[in-house]
Every structure is written in structure tokens, then in C-alpha cells.
Amino acid sequence: MSQPKKEPIKNGKIWVVFGVLIALITPWYFPESFGEMLVYGVPLWAIFIIAASLLLSAFLSYVIKYHWMLEEEEEEHEQEGVN
């Protein structure tokens, strides 16, 4: 049995993960030494932020696909039952 989908705004776990990922892409907390460390000529903080951005994008895709309840889908199912 699959559980009914509910809006992601009502799911606290999703908000916690969003908060962590948003904090990871904010560069204000990195120490100054992160700017001096280079990986293939790119500062370490930039690589860290790019990786966190990719994680955020993947998580957003997951939430939209599996947790977002679209009213159009429900309306289509109702119309199929009526016709």
C-alpha cells in the first residue's frame, strides 16, 4: 500500500534537509584558508559549494517527483471515473 502524497510544506524532514543544504551553499562561514587551497586551480570553497548545489538540485528533484501532490492528477482520475 502506498501512502497518500501530502504537500512537502507539511513534512518537517524535508525542511531540515533544505536548511542544511542551503547552509552548505552559503560561503560566509568558510575559513579564509579555504580560498588559499586549490584543487586543479579551483578554490576548495568553490568545489564544496558546487557539490552542495548539485545535492540541492537532486534533492529538489526528489521532492518534486515523490512528495509533491498535484491537483491536476487528482482531477484527471476523477474525470476518468465519471466518463
CSV table of C-alpha atoms in Angstrom, one decimal:
chain,number,residue,atom,x,y,z
A,1,MET,CA,0.0,0.0,0.0
A,2,SER,CA,1.3,3.4,-0.9
A,3,GLN,CA,0.8,6.2,1.4
A,4,PRO,CA,-1.1,9.2,0.1
A,5,LYS,CA,1.1,12.1,-1.0
A,6,LYS,CA,0.9,15.3,1.0
A,7,GLU,CA,2.3,18.7,0.3
A,8,PRO,CA,6.1,18.9,1.1
A,9,ILE,CA,5.5,22.1,3.2
A,10,LYS,CA,3.9,19.9,5.9
A,11,ASN,CA,6.9,17.5,6.1
A,12,GLY,CA,9.4,18.6,8.7
A,13,LYS,CA,12.2,16.3,7.5
A,14,ILE,CA,12.2,17.9,4.1
A,15,TRP,CA,12.6,21.4,5.7
A,16,VAL,CA,15.5,20.2,7.8
A,17,VAL,CA,17.3,18.8,4.7
A,18,PHE,CA,16.6,22.0,2.8
A,19,GLY,CA,18.0,24.1,5.7
A,20,VAL,CA,21.2,22.0,5.8
A,21,LEU,CA,21.7,22.2,2.1
A,22,ILE,CA,21.1,25.9,2.0
A,23,ALA,CA,23.6,26.4,4.8
A,24,LEU,CA,26.2,24.3,2.8
A,25,ILE,CA,25.9,26.6,-0.2
A,26,THR,CA,26.5,29.8,1.8
A,27,PRO,CA,30.2,30.7,1.7
A,28,TRP,CA,30.2,33.1,4.7
A,29,TYR,CA,31.2,30.5,7.2
A,30,PHE,CA,34.2,29.1,5.4
A,31,PRO,CA,37.6,30.0,6.9
A,32,GLU,CA,39.9,32.2,5.0
A,33,SER,CA,42.3,29.3,4.3
A,34,PHE,CA,39.7,27.7,2.0
A,35,GLY,CA,40.5,30.4,-0.5
A,36,GLU,CA,44.1,29.5,-0.5
A,37,MET,CA,43.6,25.8,-1.0
A,38,LEU,CA,43.3,24.9,-4.7
A,39,VAL,CA,42.2,21.8,-6.4
A,40,TYR,CA,43.2,21.8,-10.1
A,41,GLY,CA,43.3,25.6,-9.9
A,42,VAL,CA,39.8,26.0,-8.3
A,43,PRO,CA,39.4,27.2,-4.7
A,44,LEU,CA,38.3,24.4,-2.3
A,45,TRP,CA,35.3,26.5,-1.2
A,46,ALA,CA,34.0,26.7,-4.8
A,47,ILE,CA,34.2,22.9,-5.2
A,48,PHE,CA,32.4,22.5,-1.9
A,49,ILE,CA,29.6,24.9,-3.0
A,50,ILE,CA,29.3,23.3,-6.4
A,51,ALA,CA,28.9,19.8,-4.8
A,52,ALA,CA,26.3,21.1,-2.3
A,53,SER,CA,24.4,22.8,-5.2
A,54,LEU,CA,24.3,19.5,-7.0
A,55,LEU,CA,23.0,17.8,-3.9
A,56,LEU,CA,20.4,20.5,-3.5
A,57,SER,CA,19.3,20.1,-7.1
A,58,ALA,CA,19.0,16.4,-6.7
A,59,PHE,CA,17.0,16.7,-3.5
A,60,LEU,CA,14.6,19.2,-5.1
A,61,SER,CA,14.1,16.8,-8.0
A,62,TYR,CA,13.3,14.0,-5.5
A,63,VAL,CA,10.9,16.1,-3.5
A,64,ILE,CA,9.0,17.3,-6.6
A,65,LYS,CA,8.8,13.8,-8.1
A,66,TYR,CA,7.9,11.8,-4.9
A,67,HIS,CA,6.4,14.3,-2.4
A,68,TRP,CA,4.6,16.9,-4.5
A,69,MET,CA,0.8,16.4,-4.7
A,70,LEU,CA,-0.5,17.8,-8.0
A,71,GLU,CA,-4.2,18.6,-8.1
A,72,GLU,CA,-4.3,18.0,-11.8
A,73,GLU,CA,-3.5,14.3,-11.3
A,74,GLU,CA,-6.4,14.0,-8.8
A,75,GLU,CA,-8.8,15.9,-11.2
A,76,GLU,CA,-7.8,13.6,-14.1
A,77,HIS,CA,-8.5,10.5,-12.0
A,78,GLU,CA,-11.9,11.9,-11.0
A,79,GLN,CA,-12.8,12.7,-14.6
A,80,GLU,CA,-11.8,9.2,-15.7
A,81,GLY,CA,-14.1,7.8,-13.1
A,82,VAL,CA,-17.0,10.0,-14.3
A,83,ASN,CA,-16.6,9.3,-18.0
